[in-house]
mmCIF file of C-alpha atoms and ligand atoms in Angstrom:
data_model
loop_
_atom_site.group_PDB
_atom_site.id
_atom_site.type_symbol
_atom_site.label_atom_id
_atom_site.label_comp_id
_atom_site.label_asym_id
_atom_site.label_seq_id
_atom_site.Cartn_x
_atom_site.Cartn_y
_atom_site.Cartn_z
ATOM 1 C CA MET A 1470 1.434 -82.560 13.473
ATOM 2 C CA THR A 1471 2.764 -83.694 16.871
ATOM 3 C CA PRO A 1472 1.813 -87.290 17.659
ATOM 4 C CA GLY A 1473 -1.010 -87.306 20.165
ATOM 5 C CA SER A 1474 -2.426 -83.975 19.067
ATOM 6 C CA VAL A 1475 -4.736 -82.735 16.340
ATOM 7 C CA ARG A 1476 -5.288 -79.164 15.117
ATOM 8 C CA VAL A 1477 -8.621 -78.037 13.741
ATOM 9 C CA ARG A 1478 -9.711 -74.779 12.137
ATOM 10 C CA VAL A 1479 -13.355 -73.741 12.166
ATOM 11 C CA PRO A 1480 -15.155 -70.714 10.681
ATOM 12 C CA ALA A 1481 -17.612 -68.172 12.044
ATOM 13 C CA LYS A 1482 -21.008 -67.813 10.396
ATOM 14 C CA ILE A 1483 -23.364 -65.020 9.571
ATOM 15 C CA ASN A 1484 -27.002 -65.466 8.528
ATOM 16 C CA LEU A 1485 -28.022 -64.065 5.143
ATOM 17 C CA HIS A 1486 -31.629 -64.832 6.004
ATOM 18 C CA LEU A 1487 -33.144 -65.722 9.362
ATOM 19 C CA GLY A 1488 -36.859 -66.385 9.458
ATOM 20 C CA VAL A 1489 -38.130 -67.218 12.936
ATOM 21 C CA GLY A 1490 -41.391 -69.163 13.161
ATOM 22 C CA GLU A 1491 -43.434 -70.200 16.142
ATOM 23 C CA VAL A 1492 -42.183 -71.695 19.405
ATOM 24 C CA ARG A 1493 -42.319 -75.511 19.294
ATOM 25 C CA PRO A 1494 -43.407 -77.760 22.149
ATOM 26 C CA ASP A 1495 -39.688 -78.370 22.954
ATOM 27 C CA GLY A 1496 -39.184 -74.610 23.507
ATOM 28 C CA PHE A 1497 -37.142 -74.041 20.325
ATOM 29 C CA HIS A 1498 -38.337 -71.794 17.511
ATOM 30 C CA GLU A 1499 -38.911 -73.248 14.076
ATOM 31 C CA LEU A 1500 -36.382 -71.595 11.734
ATOM 32 C CA VAL A 1501 -35.649 -71.134 8.076
ATOM 33 C CA THR A 1502 -32.208 -69.647 7.759
ATOM 34 C CA VAL A 1503 -29.388 -69.273 5.256
ATOM 35 C CA PHE A 1504 -26.045 -69.761 6.960
ATOM 36 C CA HIS A 1505 -22.893 -68.371 5.365
ATOM 37 C CA ALA A 1506 -19.442 -69.279 6.740
ATOM 38 C CA VAL A 1507 -16.816 -66.510 6.607
ATOM 39 C CA ASP A 1508 -13.033 -66.659 6.846
ATOM 40 C CA LEU A 1509 -12.802 -65.673 10.493
ATOM 41 C CA TYR A 1510 -11.520 -68.769 12.259
ATOM 42 C CA ASP A 1511 -11.044 -70.264 15.717
ATOM 43 C CA LYS A 1512 -8.213 -72.812 15.922
ATOM 44 C CA LEU A 1513 -8.290 -75.703 18.348
ATOM 45 C CA THR A 1514 -5.541 -78.044 19.449
ATOM 46 C CA VAL A 1515 -6.875 -81.293 20.851
ATOM 47 C CA ALA A 1516 -4.269 -83.390 22.680
ATOM 48 C CA ASN A 1517 -4.060 -86.392 24.975
ATOM 49 C CA GLY A 1518 -4.198 -85.399 28.656
ATOM 50 C CA LYS A 1519 -5.426 -86.455 32.063
ATOM 51 C CA GLY A 1520 -9.114 -85.660 32.524
ATOM 52 C CA LEU A 1521 -10.855 -82.910 30.533
ATOM 53 C CA ARG A 1522 -9.236 -79.478 30.266
ATOM 54 C CA VAL A 1523 -10.463 -76.675 28.019
ATOM 55 C CA ARG A 1524 -8.510 -73.436 27.922
ATOM 56 C CA THR A 1525 -9.162 -70.420 25.708
ATOM 57 C CA VAL A 1526 -6.672 -67.785 24.604
ATOM 58 C CA GLY A 1527 -7.174 -64.716 22.421
ATOM 59 C CA ILE A 1528 -10.496 -63.476 23.821
ATOM 60 C CA ALA A 1529 -11.326 -63.448 27.533
ATOM 61 C CA GLY A 1530 -14.613 -64.658 28.962
ATOM 62 C CA ALA A 1531 -15.112 -68.113 27.441
ATOM 63 C CA PRO A 1532 -16.203 -70.854 29.869
ATOM 64 C CA ALA A 1533 -13.578 -73.454 30.867
ATOM 65 C CA ASP A 1534 -13.463 -77.262 30.855
ATOM 66 C CA GLY A 1535 -16.846 -79.044 30.872
ATOM 67 C CA ASP A 1536 -18.721 -75.698 30.884
ATOM 68 C CA ASN A 1537 -17.333 -74.934 27.435
ATOM 69 C CA LEU A 1538 -19.360 -76.391 24.547
ATOM 70 C CA ALA A 1539 -16.115 -77.815 23.109
ATOM 71 C CA GLY A 1540 -15.634 -79.699 26.412
ATOM 72 C CA ARG A 1541 -19.217 -80.952 26.230
ATOM 73 C CA ALA A 1542 -18.499 -82.187 22.700
ATOM 74 C CA ALA A 1543 -15.488 -84.171 23.964
ATOM 75 C CA LEU A 1544 -17.541 -85.636 26.850
ATOM 76 C CA LEU A 1545 -20.346 -86.655 24.464
ATOM 77 C CA LEU A 1546 -17.946 -88.398 22.095
ATOM 78 C CA ALA A 1547 -16.043 -90.154 24.891
ATOM 79 C CA ALA A 1548 -19.326 -91.437 26.399
ATOM 80 C CA HIS A 1549 -20.357 -92.721 22.970
ATOM 81 C CA ALA A 1550 -17.006 -94.477 22.511
ATOM 82 C CA GLY A 1551 -17.001 -95.813 26.089
ATOM 83 C CA ILE A 1552 -13.584 -94.310 26.860
ATOM 84 C CA PRO A 1553 -12.420 -91.838 29.529
ATOM 85 C CA CYS A 1554 -12.470 -88.214 28.391
ATOM 86 C CA ASP A 1555 -8.729 -87.603 28.809
ATOM 87 C CA VAL A 1556 -8.180 -84.625 26.564
ATOM 88 C CA ARG A 1557 -6.695 -81.138 26.637
ATOM 89 C CA ILE A 1558 -8.336 -78.633 24.311
ATOM 90 C CA GLU A 1559 -6.732 -75.280 23.636
ATOM 91 C CA ILE A 1560 -8.878 -72.776 21.731
ATOM 92 C CA VAL A 1561 -7.225 -69.841 20.007
ATOM 93 C CA LYS A 1562 -10.245 -67.634 19.751
ATOM 94 C CA THR A 1563 -10.944 -65.051 17.068
ATOM 95 C CA ILE A 1564 -14.715 -65.444 16.686
ATOM 96 C CA PRO A 1565 -16.416 -63.046 19.127
ATOM 97 C CA ILE A 1566 -18.083 -64.563 22.191
ATOM 98 C CA ALA A 1567 -21.902 -64.115 22.253
ATOM 99 C CA GLY A 1568 -21.615 -62.172 18.986
ATOM 100 C CA GLY A 1569 -24.270 -63.930 16.898
ATOM 101 C CA MET A 1570 -21.566 -65.680 14.866
ATOM 102 C CA ALA A 1571 -21.883 -69.134 16.466
ATOM 103 C CA GLY A 1572 -18.368 -69.088 17.944
ATOM 104 C CA GLY A 1573 -19.171 -71.535 20.751
ATOM 105 C CA SER A 1574 -20.925 -73.835 18.293
ATOM 106 C CA ALA A 1575 -17.919 -73.627 15.967
ATOM 107 C CA ASP A 1576 -15.611 -74.707 18.789
ATOM 108 C CA ALA A 1577 -17.912 -77.645 19.582
ATOM 109 C CA ALA A 1578 -17.859 -78.748 15.931
ATOM 110 C CA ALA A 1579 -14.059 -78.488 15.880
ATOM 111 C CA ALA A 1580 -13.756 -80.461 19.127
ATOM 112 C CA LEU A 1581 -15.948 -83.225 17.696
ATOM 113 C CA LEU A 1582 -13.755 -83.467 14.607
ATOM 114 C CA GLY A 1583 -10.507 -83.262 16.609
ATOM 115 C CA CYS A 1584 -11.489 -85.812 19.267
ATOM 116 C CA ALA A 1585 -12.839 -88.238 16.650
ATOM 117 C CA GLN A 1586 -9.429 -88.096 14.941
ATOM 118 C CA LEU A 1587 -7.387 -88.212 18.182
ATOM 119 C CA TRP A 1588 -9.281 -91.266 19.413
ATOM 120 C CA ASN A 1589 -9.397 -92.940 15.994
ATOM 121 C CA LEU A 1590 -13.186 -93.124 16.053
ATOM 122 C CA GLU A 1591 -14.243 -93.892 12.531
ATOM 123 C CA LEU A 1592 -17.367 -91.764 12.397
ATOM 124 C CA THR A 1593 -19.237 -90.889 9.238
ATOM 125 C CA ARG A 1594 -20.178 -87.261 8.452
ATOM 126 C CA ALA A 1595 -23.791 -88.216 9.281
ATOM 127 C CA GLU A 1596 -22.780 -89.574 12.721
ATOM 128 C CA LEU A 1597 -20.758 -86.435 13.423
ATOM 129 C CA ALA A 1598 -23.728 -84.285 12.341
ATOM 130 C CA GLY A 1599 -25.950 -86.248 14.752
ATOM 131 C CA PHE A 1600 -23.620 -85.493 17.699
ATOM 132 C CA ALA A 1601 -23.377 -81.896 16.494
ATOM 133 C CA ALA A 1602 -27.181 -81.503 16.545
ATOM 134 C CA GLU A 1603 -27.280 -82.849 20.115
ATOM 135 C CA LEU A 1604 -24.841 -80.116 21.168
ATOM 136 C CA GLY A 1605 -26.641 -77.118 19.642
ATOM 137 C CA SER A 1606 -28.700 -75.836 16.736
ATOM 138 C CA ASP A 1607 -25.753 -74.123 14.972
ATOM 139 C CA VAL A 1608 -23.157 -76.890 15.463
ATOM 140 C CA PRO A 1609 -23.993 -79.009 12.353
ATOM 141 C CA PHE A 1610 -23.492 -76.017 10.045
ATOM 142 C CA ALA A 1611 -20.030 -75.352 11.508
ATOM 143 C CA LEU A 1612 -19.029 -78.832 10.306
ATOM 144 C CA THR A 1613 -20.375 -78.217 6.801
ATOM 145 C CA GLY A 1614 -19.423 -74.571 6.188
ATOM 146 C CA GLY A 1615 -20.007 -72.885 2.823
ATOM 147 C CA THR A 1616 -23.506 -71.509 2.382
ATOM 148 C CA ALA A 1617 -26.452 -73.653 3.432
ATOM 149 C CA VAL A 1618 -30.138 -73.512 4.224
ATOM 150 C CA GLY A 1619 -30.882 -74.506 7.829
ATOM 151 C CA THR A 1620 -34.340 -75.686 8.872
ATOM 152 C CA GLY A 1621 -35.873 -77.318 11.954
ATOM 153 C CA ARG A 1622 -34.278 -75.466 14.845
ATOM 154 C CA GLY A 1623 -31.361 -74.721 12.494
ATOM 155 C CA GLU A 1624 -29.721 -78.140 12.713
ATOM 156 C CA LEU A 1625 -31.023 -79.591 9.411
ATOM 157 C CA ILE A 1626 -28.563 -78.472 6.749
ATOM 158 C CA ALA A 1627 -28.920 -78.376 2.956
ATOM 159 C CA PRO A 1628 -25.889 -76.906 1.146
ATOM 160 C CA VAL A 1629 -26.489 -74.136 -1.410
ATOM 161 C CA LEU A 1630 -24.601 -74.273 -4.692
ATOM 162 C CA GLY A 1631 -23.702 -70.570 -5.146
ATOM 163 C CA LYS A 1632 -19.937 -70.327 -4.700
ATOM 164 C CA HIS A 1633 -19.412 -66.676 -5.691
ATOM 165 C CA PRO A 1634 -17.238 -64.893 -3.131
ATOM 166 C CA LEU A 1635 -18.981 -62.317 -0.959
ATOM 167 C CA HIS A 1636 -17.138 -59.556 0.887
ATOM 168 C CA TRP A 1637 -18.173 -58.246 4.265
ATOM 169 C CA VAL A 1638 -17.269 -55.829 7.010
ATOM 170 C CA LEU A 1639 -18.082 -57.107 10.488
ATOM 171 C CA ALA A 1640 -18.743 -54.495 13.164
ATOM 172 C CA ILE A 1641 -18.170 -56.257 16.462
ATOM 173 C CA SER A 1642 -19.854 -54.769 19.534
ATOM 174 C CA ASP A 1643 -18.434 -54.367 23.019
ATOM 175 C CA GLY A 1644 -21.038 -56.397 24.904
ATOM 176 C CA GLY A 1645 -22.459 -59.735 23.761
ATOM 177 C CA LEU A 1646 -26.091 -60.834 23.535
ATOM 178 C CA SER A 1647 -27.452 -64.082 24.932
ATOM 179 C CA THR A 1648 -29.262 -66.053 22.208
ATOM 180 C CA PRO A 1649 -32.164 -67.194 24.462
ATOM 181 C CA ALA A 1650 -32.614 -63.581 25.645
ATOM 182 C CA VAL A 1651 -32.935 -62.350 22.049
ATOM 183 C CA PHE A 1652 -35.448 -65.099 21.171
ATOM 184 C CA ALA A 1653 -37.413 -64.166 24.317
ATOM 185 C CA GLU A 1654 -37.344 -60.473 23.349
ATOM 186 C CA LEU A 1655 -38.646 -61.362 19.883
ATOM 187 C CA ASP A 1656 -41.513 -63.362 21.476
ATOM 188 C CA ARG A 1657 -42.251 -60.367 23.697
ATOM 189 C CA LEU A 1658 -42.258 -57.897 20.779
ATOM 190 C CA ARG A 1659 -44.516 -60.204 18.752
ATOM 191 C CA ALA A 1660 -46.930 -60.632 21.654
ATOM 192 C CA ALA A 1661 -47.041 -56.843 22.121
ATOM 193 C CA GLY A 1662 -47.839 -56.009 18.486
ATOM 194 C CA ASP A 1663 -47.151 -56.639 14.863
ATOM 195 C CA VAL A 1664 -43.477 -57.122 14.044
ATOM 196 C CA PRO A 1665 -42.698 -57.379 10.315
ATOM 197 C CA ARG A 1666 -41.420 -60.805 9.259
ATOM 198 C CA VAL A 1667 -38.934 -61.682 6.523
ATOM 199 C CA GLY A 1668 -40.457 -63.526 3.555
ATOM 200 C CA GLY A 1669 -39.242 -66.739 1.910
ATOM 201 C CA VAL A 1670 -35.718 -67.568 0.770
ATOM 202 C CA THR A 1671 -36.339 -68.175 -2.946
ATOM 203 C CA ALA A 1672 -35.295 -64.712 -4.159
ATOM 204 C CA LEU A 1673 -32.223 -64.736 -1.908
ATOM 205 C CA LEU A 1674 -31.130 -68.137 -3.228
ATOM 206 C CA ALA A 1675 -31.518 -66.896 -6.816
ATOM 207 C CA ALA A 1676 -29.438 -63.826 -5.943
ATOM 208 C CA LEU A 1677 -26.734 -66.074 -4.468
ATOM 209 C CA VAL A 1678 -26.572 -68.116 -7.669
ATOM 210 C CA SER A 1679 -26.344 -64.915 -9.754
ATOM 211 C CA GLY A 1680 -23.331 -63.781 -7.719
ATOM 212 C CA ASP A 1681 -24.574 -60.173 -7.905
ATOM 213 C CA PRO A 1682 -23.985 -58.617 -4.471
ATOM 214 C CA GLY A 1683 -26.263 -55.672 -5.333
ATOM 215 C CA LEU A 1684 -29.165 -58.061 -5.907
ATOM 216 C CA LEU A 1685 -28.296 -60.094 -2.822
ATOM 217 C CA ALA A 1686 -28.265 -56.924 -0.711
ATOM 218 C CA SER A 1687 -31.967 -56.335 -1.308
ATOM 219 C CA HIS A 1688 -32.873 -59.847 -0.127
ATOM 220 C CA LEU A 1689 -30.938 -60.037 3.166
ATOM 221 C CA GLY A 1690 -33.288 -60.292 6.154
ATOM 222 C CA ASN A 1691 -33.274 -61.240 9.816
ATOM 223 C CA ASP A 1692 -36.343 -61.573 12.067
ATOM 224 C CA MET A 1693 -34.096 -61.350 15.132
ATOM 225 C CA GLN A 1694 -32.751 -57.935 14.203
ATOM 226 C CA ALA A 1695 -35.644 -56.007 15.799
ATOM 227 C CA ALA A 1696 -35.148 -57.918 19.064
ATOM 228 C CA ALA A 1697 -31.372 -57.411 19.057
ATOM 229 C CA VAL A 1698 -31.846 -53.668 18.424
ATOM 230 C CA SER A 1699 -34.460 -53.510 21.171
ATOM 231 C CA LEU A 1700 -31.915 -54.971 23.638
ATOM 232 C CA GLN A 1701 -28.976 -52.923 22.314
ATOM 233 C CA PRO A 1702 -30.403 -49.713 20.795
ATOM 234 C CA HIS A 1703 -26.935 -48.483 19.709
ATOM 235 C CA LEU A 1704 -27.084 -51.157 16.976
ATOM 236 C CA ARG A 1705 -29.432 -48.883 15.048
ATOM 237 C CA ARG A 1706 -26.529 -46.451 14.660
ATOM 238 C CA VAL A 1707 -24.131 -49.219 13.565
ATOM 239 C CA LEU A 1708 -26.633 -50.549 10.992
ATOM 240 C CA PHE A 1709 -27.129 -47.049 9.601
ATOM 241 C CA ALA A 1710 -23.380 -46.370 9.510
ATOM 242 C CA GLY A 1711 -22.835 -49.369 7.217
ATOM 243 C CA THR A 1712 -24.974 -48.036 4.399
ATOM 244 C CA GLN A 1713 -23.900 -44.463 5.087
ATOM 245 C CA GLU A 1714 -20.258 -45.492 4.572
ATOM 246 C CA GLY A 1715 -21.110 -47.149 1.251
ATOM 247 C CA ALA A 1716 -21.956 -50.795 2.084
ATOM 248 C CA LEU A 1717 -24.709 -52.314 -0.055
ATOM 249 C CA ALA A 1718 -26.630 -53.455 3.033
ATOM 250 C CA SER A 1719 -26.158 -53.919 6.786
ATOM 251 C CA ILE A 1720 -27.726 -56.706 8.816
ATOM 252 C CA VAL A 1721 -27.494 -58.053 12.352
ATOM 253 C CA SER A 1722 -25.878 -61.499 12.260
ATOM 254 C CA GLY A 1723 -28.009 -64.173 13.956
ATOM 255 C CA SER A 1724 -29.039 -63.004 17.417
ATOM 256 C CA GLY A 1725 -26.423 -60.227 17.287
ATOM 257 C CA PRO A 1726 -24.891 -57.959 18.220
ATOM 258 C CA THR A 1727 -22.361 -58.313 15.367
ATOM 259 C CA VAL A 1728 -23.444 -56.321 12.310
ATOM 260 C CA ALA A 1729 -22.455 -57.662 8.867
ATOM 261 C CA MET A 1730 -22.099 -55.132 6.037
ATOM 262 C CA LEU A 1731 -22.166 -56.470 2.483
ATOM 263 C CA CYS A 1732 -19.725 -54.854 0.056
ATOM 264 C CA ARG A 1733 -19.105 -55.040 -3.710
ATOM 265 C CA SER A 1734 -15.545 -56.386 -3.628
ATOM 266 C CA ALA A 1735 -12.586 -57.059 -1.333
ATOM 267 C CA GLU A 1736 -11.246 -53.553 -2.041
ATOM 268 C CA HIS A 1737 -14.603 -51.983 -1.324
ATOM 269 C CA ALA A 1738 -14.857 -53.945 1.953
ATOM 270 C CA ALA A 1739 -11.381 -52.775 3.002
ATOM 271 C CA GLU A 1740 -12.402 -49.166 2.341
ATOM 272 C CA VAL A 1741 -15.736 -49.455 4.178
ATOM 273 C CA GLY A 1742 -13.965 -51.258 7.049
ATOM 274 C CA ILE A 1743 -11.509 -48.371 7.511
ATOM 275 C CA ASN A 1744 -14.358 -45.859 7.503
ATOM 276 C CA ILE A 1745 -16.422 -47.837 10.036
ATOM 277 C CA ALA A 1746 -13.387 -48.276 12.312
ATOM 278 C CA GLY A 1747 -12.811 -44.521 12.110
ATOM 279 C CA LEU A 1748 -16.274 -43.786 13.500
ATOM 280 C CA GLY A 1749 -15.432 -45.465 16.819
ATOM 281 C CA ILE A 1750 -18.932 -46.931 17.184
ATOM 282 C CA CYS A 1751 -17.950 -50.555 17.749
ATOM 283 C CA LYS A 1752 -15.248 -52.506 19.595
ATOM 284 C CA SER A 1753 -13.524 -53.846 16.488
ATOM 285 C CA VAL A 1754 -13.934 -54.207 12.752
ATOM 286 C CA ARG A 1755 -13.013 -57.228 10.630
ATOM 287 C CA VAL A 1756 -12.979 -57.483 6.859
ATOM 288 C CA VAL A 1757 -13.918 -61.031 5.828
ATOM 289 C CA SER A 1758 -15.184 -63.021 2.888
ATOM 290 C CA GLY A 1759 -17.239 -66.118 2.381
ATOM 291 C CA PRO A 1760 -18.182 -68.820 1.716
ATOM 292 C CA ALA A 1761 -15.468 -70.442 3.881
ATOM 293 C CA PRO A 1762 -15.039 -74.205 4.325
ATOM 294 C CA GLY A 1763 -16.377 -75.887 7.465
ATOM 295 C CA ALA A 1764 -14.327 -77.357 10.322
ATOM 296 C CA ARG A 1765 -11.265 -79.165 9.074
ATOM 297 C CA ILE A 1766 -8.085 -80.690 10.373
ATOM 298 C CA ILE A 1767 -4.969 -78.662 9.596
ATOM 299 C CA SER A 1768 -1.311 -79.561 9.770
ATOM 300 C CA ASP A 1769 1.161 -77.613 11.908
ATOM 301 C CA ASN A 1770 2.892 -76.018 8.954
ATOM 302 C CA GLU A 1771 -0.287 -75.181 7.071
ATOM 303 C CA LYS A 1772 -0.630 -71.463 6.551
ATOM 304 C CA SER A 1773 -4.213 -70.544 7.261
ATOM 305 C CA ALA A 1774 -6.071 -67.351 7.945
HETATM 306 O O1 C5P B 2671 -29.441 -74.770 20.150
HETATM 307 P P1 C5P B 2671 -28.779 -73.831 21.105
HETATM 308 O O2 C5P B 2671 -28.359 -74.522 22.376
HETATM 309 O O3 C5P B 2671 -27.668 -73.055 20.493
HETATM 310 O O4 C5P B 2671 -29.886 -72.777 21.501
HETATM 311 C C1 C5P B 2671 -29.698 -71.887 22.582
HETATM 312 C C2 C5P B 2671 -31.030 -71.322 22.973
HETATM 313 O O5 C5P B 2671 -31.548 -70.480 21.950
HETATM 314 C C3 C5P B 2671 -32.118 -72.351 23.195
HETATM 315 O O6 C5P B 2671 -32.104 -72.835 24.511
HETATM 316 C C4 C5P B 2671 -33.379 -71.548 22.912
HETATM 317 O O7 C5P B 2671 -33.696 -70.735 24.015
HETATM 318 C C5 C5P B 2671 -32.940 -70.616 21.801
HETATM 319 N N1 C5P B 2671 -33.252 -71.166 20.471
HETATM 320 C C6 C5P B 2671 -34.571 -71.131 20.032
HETATM 321 N N2 C5P B 2671 -34.862 -71.633 18.787
HETATM 322 C C7 C5P B 2671 -33.903 -72.110 17.987
HETATM 323 C C8 C5P B 2671 -32.560 -72.131 18.410
HETATM 324 C C9 C5P B 2671 -32.268 -71.643 19.668
HETATM 325 O O8 C5P B 2671 -35.472 -70.683 20.752
HETATM 326 N N3 C5P B 2671 -34.232 -72.569 16.780
#
């Protein structure tokens, strides 16, 4: 590691379960969700600089500097420490932007961890989680990683013990979806009529502990899927293609539009991934597995996915 710089790797997430409750007085929806981190990573380099600079490479379209959630994370930490926010953040981006995989939140979590190390702030995990929750509902989970139940607006995290590997194909769409727009569409659909809701998480948690992907497949559920499909009707075709090509189940991840397809094994996922890519119905396809660890500092010579 070069003196004066810190490198951090942070995973994307999918939601195995996403139950959306009512709108709270603060405008957020009450959630019960099961987050699952997968081995698709953004990598951040956080280095001493003059003023705040945030630059993204790999995927175009991410906001720069203080408009980027990673920049906001650095500003929040600097204000807390009472120091100027003199930092350069370079994000090598792999997690899709506005894809329902919490890429921006992941970068914020990584920036918190990187800046805390760069500035020698001795923060506890609980303090970091508190800053993370201030930045966004999905940021605390990006610090923790693994598989975890999220409650509140998603920021209250309780890790789940099941450590069995799960194998997925991710079908990444061309256009993104704005999270508030998908929540608003769900409110609209619910106001207009009855929209089926996912049940509790007990059966899903038992399936996770069993490690049986076939059992898990029948318990995946996402209340936001109907709203995401309503905004991007082509997702219906992508969801159908997953099971048609042999996946155990297909589900929209978070607010979408990424579709996660659960497979039996790494080999099975590779095969389904090739078939999905061949259909030409999405921008790109990634074969991933989880649970992946949360944000962590890496050394320059560390080989990481
Ligand atoms: O927490 P975060 O900033 O990521 O949330 C982005 C937006 O998504 C919120 O402003 C809100 O519109 C919506 N949201 C919600 N309920 C949640 C989480 C997010 O309505 N539990």
